[in-house]
Short mmCIF file of C-alpha atoms in Angstrom, two decimals:
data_model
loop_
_atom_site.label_atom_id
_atom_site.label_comp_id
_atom_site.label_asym_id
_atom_site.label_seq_id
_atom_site.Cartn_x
_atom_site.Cartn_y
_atom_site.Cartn_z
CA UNK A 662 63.18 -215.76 -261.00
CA UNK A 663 65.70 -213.66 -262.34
CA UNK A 664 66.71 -216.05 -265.50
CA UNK A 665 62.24 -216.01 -265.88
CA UNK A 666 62.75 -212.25 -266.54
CA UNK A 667 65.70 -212.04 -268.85
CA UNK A 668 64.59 -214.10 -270.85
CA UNK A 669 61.70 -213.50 -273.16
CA UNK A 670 60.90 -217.16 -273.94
CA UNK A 671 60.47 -218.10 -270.47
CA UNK A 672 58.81 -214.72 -269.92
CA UNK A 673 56.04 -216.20 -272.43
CA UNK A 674 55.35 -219.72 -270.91
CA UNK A 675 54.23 -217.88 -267.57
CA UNK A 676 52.02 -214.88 -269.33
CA UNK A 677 48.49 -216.14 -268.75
CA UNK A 678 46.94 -213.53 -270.31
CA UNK A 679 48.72 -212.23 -273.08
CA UNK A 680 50.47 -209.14 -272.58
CA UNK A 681 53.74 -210.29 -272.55
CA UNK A 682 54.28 -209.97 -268.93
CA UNK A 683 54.71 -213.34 -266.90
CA UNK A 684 51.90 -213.64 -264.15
CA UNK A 685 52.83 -214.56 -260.64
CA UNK A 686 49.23 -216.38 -258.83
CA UNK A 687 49.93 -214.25 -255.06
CA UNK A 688 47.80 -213.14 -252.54
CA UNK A 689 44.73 -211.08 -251.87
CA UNK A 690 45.83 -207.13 -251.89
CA UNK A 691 44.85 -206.54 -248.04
CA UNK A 692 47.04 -209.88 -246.81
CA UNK A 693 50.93 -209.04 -246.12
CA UNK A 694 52.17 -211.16 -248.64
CA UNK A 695 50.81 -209.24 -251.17
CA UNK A 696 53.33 -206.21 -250.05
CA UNK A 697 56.48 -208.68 -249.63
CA UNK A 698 55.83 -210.51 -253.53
CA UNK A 699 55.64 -207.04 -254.94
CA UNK A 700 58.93 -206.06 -253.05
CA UNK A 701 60.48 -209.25 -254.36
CA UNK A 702 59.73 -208.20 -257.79
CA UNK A 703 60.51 -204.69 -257.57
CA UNK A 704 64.04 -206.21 -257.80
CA UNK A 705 64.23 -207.43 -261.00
CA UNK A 706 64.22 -203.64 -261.49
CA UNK A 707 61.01 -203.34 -263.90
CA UNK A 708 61.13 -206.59 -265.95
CA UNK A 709 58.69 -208.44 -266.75
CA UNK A 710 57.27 -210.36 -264.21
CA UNK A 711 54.26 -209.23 -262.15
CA UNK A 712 51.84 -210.50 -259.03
CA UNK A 713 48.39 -211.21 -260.21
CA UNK A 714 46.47 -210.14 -256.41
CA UNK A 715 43.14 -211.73 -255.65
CA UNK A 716 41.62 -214.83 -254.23
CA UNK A 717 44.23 -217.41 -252.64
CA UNK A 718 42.36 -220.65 -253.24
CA UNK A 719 40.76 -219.59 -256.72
CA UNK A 720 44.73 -218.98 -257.59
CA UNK A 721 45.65 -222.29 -256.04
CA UNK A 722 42.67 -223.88 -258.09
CA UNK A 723 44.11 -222.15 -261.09
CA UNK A 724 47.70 -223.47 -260.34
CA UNK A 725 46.17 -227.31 -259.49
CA UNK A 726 44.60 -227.31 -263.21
CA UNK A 727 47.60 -225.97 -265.05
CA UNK A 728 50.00 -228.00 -263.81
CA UNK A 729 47.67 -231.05 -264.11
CA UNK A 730 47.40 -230.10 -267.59
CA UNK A 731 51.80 -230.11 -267.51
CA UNK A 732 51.46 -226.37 -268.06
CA UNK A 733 53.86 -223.78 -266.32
CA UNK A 734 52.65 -221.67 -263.22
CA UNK A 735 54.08 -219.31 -261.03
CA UNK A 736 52.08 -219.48 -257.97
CA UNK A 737 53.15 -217.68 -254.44
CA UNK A 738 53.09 -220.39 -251.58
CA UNK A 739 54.19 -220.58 -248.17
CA UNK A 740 55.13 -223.66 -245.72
CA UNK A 741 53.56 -225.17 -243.47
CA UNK A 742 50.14 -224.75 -245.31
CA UNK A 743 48.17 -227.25 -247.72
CA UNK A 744 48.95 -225.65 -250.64
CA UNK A 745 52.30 -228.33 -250.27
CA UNK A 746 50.55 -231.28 -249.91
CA UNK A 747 48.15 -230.58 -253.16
CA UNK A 748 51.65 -229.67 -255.17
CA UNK A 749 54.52 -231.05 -253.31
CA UNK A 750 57.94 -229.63 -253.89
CA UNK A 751 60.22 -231.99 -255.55
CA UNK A 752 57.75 -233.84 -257.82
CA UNK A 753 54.59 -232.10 -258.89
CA UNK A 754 55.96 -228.39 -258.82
CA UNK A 755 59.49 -227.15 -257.29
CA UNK A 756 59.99 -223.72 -254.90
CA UNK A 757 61.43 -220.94 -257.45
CA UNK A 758 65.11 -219.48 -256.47
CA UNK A 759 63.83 -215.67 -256.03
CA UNK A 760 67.32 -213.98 -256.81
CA UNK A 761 67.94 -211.76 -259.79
CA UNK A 762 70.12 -213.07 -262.41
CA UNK A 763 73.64 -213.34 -260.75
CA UNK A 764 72.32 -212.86 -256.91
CA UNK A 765 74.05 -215.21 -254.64
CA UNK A 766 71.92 -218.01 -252.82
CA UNK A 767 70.76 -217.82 -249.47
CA UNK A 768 68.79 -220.59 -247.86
CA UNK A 769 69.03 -224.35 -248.47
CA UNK A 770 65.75 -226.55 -249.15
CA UNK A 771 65.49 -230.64 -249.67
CA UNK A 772 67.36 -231.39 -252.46
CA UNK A 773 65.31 -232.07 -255.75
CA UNK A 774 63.15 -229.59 -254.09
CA UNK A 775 63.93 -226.11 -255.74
CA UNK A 776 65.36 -225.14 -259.07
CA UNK A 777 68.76 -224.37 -257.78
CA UNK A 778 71.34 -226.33 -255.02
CA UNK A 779 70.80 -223.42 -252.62
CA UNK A 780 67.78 -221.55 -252.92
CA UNK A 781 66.96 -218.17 -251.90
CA UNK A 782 63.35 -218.29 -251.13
CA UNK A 783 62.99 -214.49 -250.61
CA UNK A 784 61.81 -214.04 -247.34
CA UNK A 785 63.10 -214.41 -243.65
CA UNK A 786 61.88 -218.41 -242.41
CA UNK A 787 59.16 -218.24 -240.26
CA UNK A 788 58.62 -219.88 -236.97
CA UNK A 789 55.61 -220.98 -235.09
CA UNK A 790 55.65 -220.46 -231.43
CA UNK A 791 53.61 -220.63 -228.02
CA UNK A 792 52.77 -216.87 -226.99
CA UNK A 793 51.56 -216.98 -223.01
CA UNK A 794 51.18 -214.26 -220.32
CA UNK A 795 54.28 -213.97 -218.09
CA UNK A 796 52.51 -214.35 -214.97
CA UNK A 797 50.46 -218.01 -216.32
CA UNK A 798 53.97 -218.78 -216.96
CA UNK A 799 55.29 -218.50 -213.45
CA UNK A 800 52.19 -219.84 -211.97
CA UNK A 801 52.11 -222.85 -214.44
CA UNK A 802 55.49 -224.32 -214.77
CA UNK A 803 54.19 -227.34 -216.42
CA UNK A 804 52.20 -225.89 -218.61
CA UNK A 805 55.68 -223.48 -219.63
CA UNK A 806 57.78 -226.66 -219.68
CA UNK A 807 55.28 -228.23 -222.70
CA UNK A 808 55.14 -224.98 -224.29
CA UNK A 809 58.82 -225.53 -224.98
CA UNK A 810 59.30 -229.27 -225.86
CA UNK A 811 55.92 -229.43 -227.59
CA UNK A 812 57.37 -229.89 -231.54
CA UNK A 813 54.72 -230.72 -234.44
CA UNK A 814 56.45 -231.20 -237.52
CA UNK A 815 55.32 -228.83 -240.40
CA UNK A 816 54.63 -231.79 -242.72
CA UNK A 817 51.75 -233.06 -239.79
CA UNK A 818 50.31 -229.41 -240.05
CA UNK A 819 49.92 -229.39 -243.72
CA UNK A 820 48.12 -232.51 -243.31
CA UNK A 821 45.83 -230.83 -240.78
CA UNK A 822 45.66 -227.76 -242.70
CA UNK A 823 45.12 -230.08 -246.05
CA UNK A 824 42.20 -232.09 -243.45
CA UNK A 825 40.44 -228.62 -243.04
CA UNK A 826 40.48 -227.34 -246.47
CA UNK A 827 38.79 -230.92 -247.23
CA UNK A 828 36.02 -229.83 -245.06
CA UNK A 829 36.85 -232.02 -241.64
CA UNK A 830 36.92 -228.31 -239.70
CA UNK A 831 34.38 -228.41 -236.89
CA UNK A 832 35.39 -228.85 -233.04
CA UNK A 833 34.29 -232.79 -232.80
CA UNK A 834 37.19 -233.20 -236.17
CA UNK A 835 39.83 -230.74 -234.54
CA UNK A 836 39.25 -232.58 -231.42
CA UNK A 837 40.13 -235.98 -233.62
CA UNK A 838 42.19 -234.91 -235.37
CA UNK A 839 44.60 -234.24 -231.94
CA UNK A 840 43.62 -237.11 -230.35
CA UNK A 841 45.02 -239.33 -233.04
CA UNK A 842 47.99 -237.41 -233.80
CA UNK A 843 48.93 -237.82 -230.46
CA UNK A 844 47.87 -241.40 -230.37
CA UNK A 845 50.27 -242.19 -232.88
CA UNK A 846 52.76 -240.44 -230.46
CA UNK A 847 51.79 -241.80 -227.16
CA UNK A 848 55.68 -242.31 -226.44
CA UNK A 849 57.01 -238.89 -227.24
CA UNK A 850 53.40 -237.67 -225.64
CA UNK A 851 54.18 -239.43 -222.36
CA UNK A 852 57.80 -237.99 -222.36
CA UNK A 853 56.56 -234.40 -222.70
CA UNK A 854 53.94 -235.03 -219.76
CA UNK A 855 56.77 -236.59 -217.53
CA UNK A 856 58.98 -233.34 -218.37
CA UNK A 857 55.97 -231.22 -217.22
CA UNK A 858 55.09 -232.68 -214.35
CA UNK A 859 58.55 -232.85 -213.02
CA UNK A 860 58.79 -229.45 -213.30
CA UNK A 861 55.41 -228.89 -211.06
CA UNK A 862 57.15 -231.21 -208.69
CA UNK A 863 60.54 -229.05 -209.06
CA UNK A 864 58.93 -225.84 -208.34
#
């Protein structure tokens, strides 16, 4: 990011509308994302790079077409969402190393995945986890023990997510969707049931 904004060339393949600033594709101005981009950019300390706000999937849309055209893009994304599986890191697009020229790297992604070896994405990961009242806890061991060995890999949610976007959304295709994911799991699936219902037994 920081070798975009030193360097007027590269500056100009990312200006999409002329004015000699390079446009970043981020997020609407009322999501949280639009606050942390903006911070990200505040430290190139002024140059010129800037988040266009506004409709996600129109800038996603706007992102798909460039890049089909094998035009640059800077477009804000996130994982796990479908936004990967329509542009996958490491061959149509590859994540951006957020540091300022000369900042030290701070994460690690696949390799072939991002522009540098180690690549500072910008923001603290992100985790997805169970949330449950305290006392359902304590009253439903089982149901605490698959709240903990439960794991979905984030590539099988960006195929759901991906699933949604395509329009297969309602209950009856959520529903589906679960019941074949775990039917292509039925081993693992039976483990985690075992786990919980030994611990029902335990308590």
């Amino acid at each position: 990011l920081g070798d975009i904004a030193a360097d007027p060339r590269l500056t100009a393949l990312f200006d999409l509308d002329g004015d000699g600033i390079a446009d970043l594709l981020g997020c609407p101005e009322n999501w949280v994302c639009a606050d942390e981009v903006d911070q990200l950019l505040a430290e190139l300390d002024g140059r010129p790079i800037e988040q266009v706000k506004g409709n996600y999937e129109t800038h996603v849309q706007q992102a798909l077409r460039r890049v089909e055209a094998r035009r640059p893009v800077l477009l804000y994304a996130w994982t796990p969402t479908a936004t990967v599986k329509r542009l996958v890191p490491g061959e149509e697009v590859l994540w951006l190393d957020s540091s300022p020229a000369g900042a030290p790297n701070r994460a690690f992604l696949e390799q072939g995945a991002c522009t540098t070896a180690g690549c500072r994405m910008g923001f603290v990961p992100n985790d997805i986890r169970v949330a449950a009242n305290s006392e359902f806890l304590a009253n439903n061991p089982a149901a605490a023990v698959l709240f903990e060995v439960v794991e979905i890999p984030a590539e099988d949610i960006q195929a759901q997510n991906l699933a949604m976007l395509q329009g297969a959304g309602s209950a009856a295709d959520l529903s589906s969707q679960a019941g074949a994911w775990l039917g292509e799991r039925r081993g693992l699936a039976l483990d985690w049931l075992r786990q919980a219902r030994r611990a029902a037994q335990d308590r």
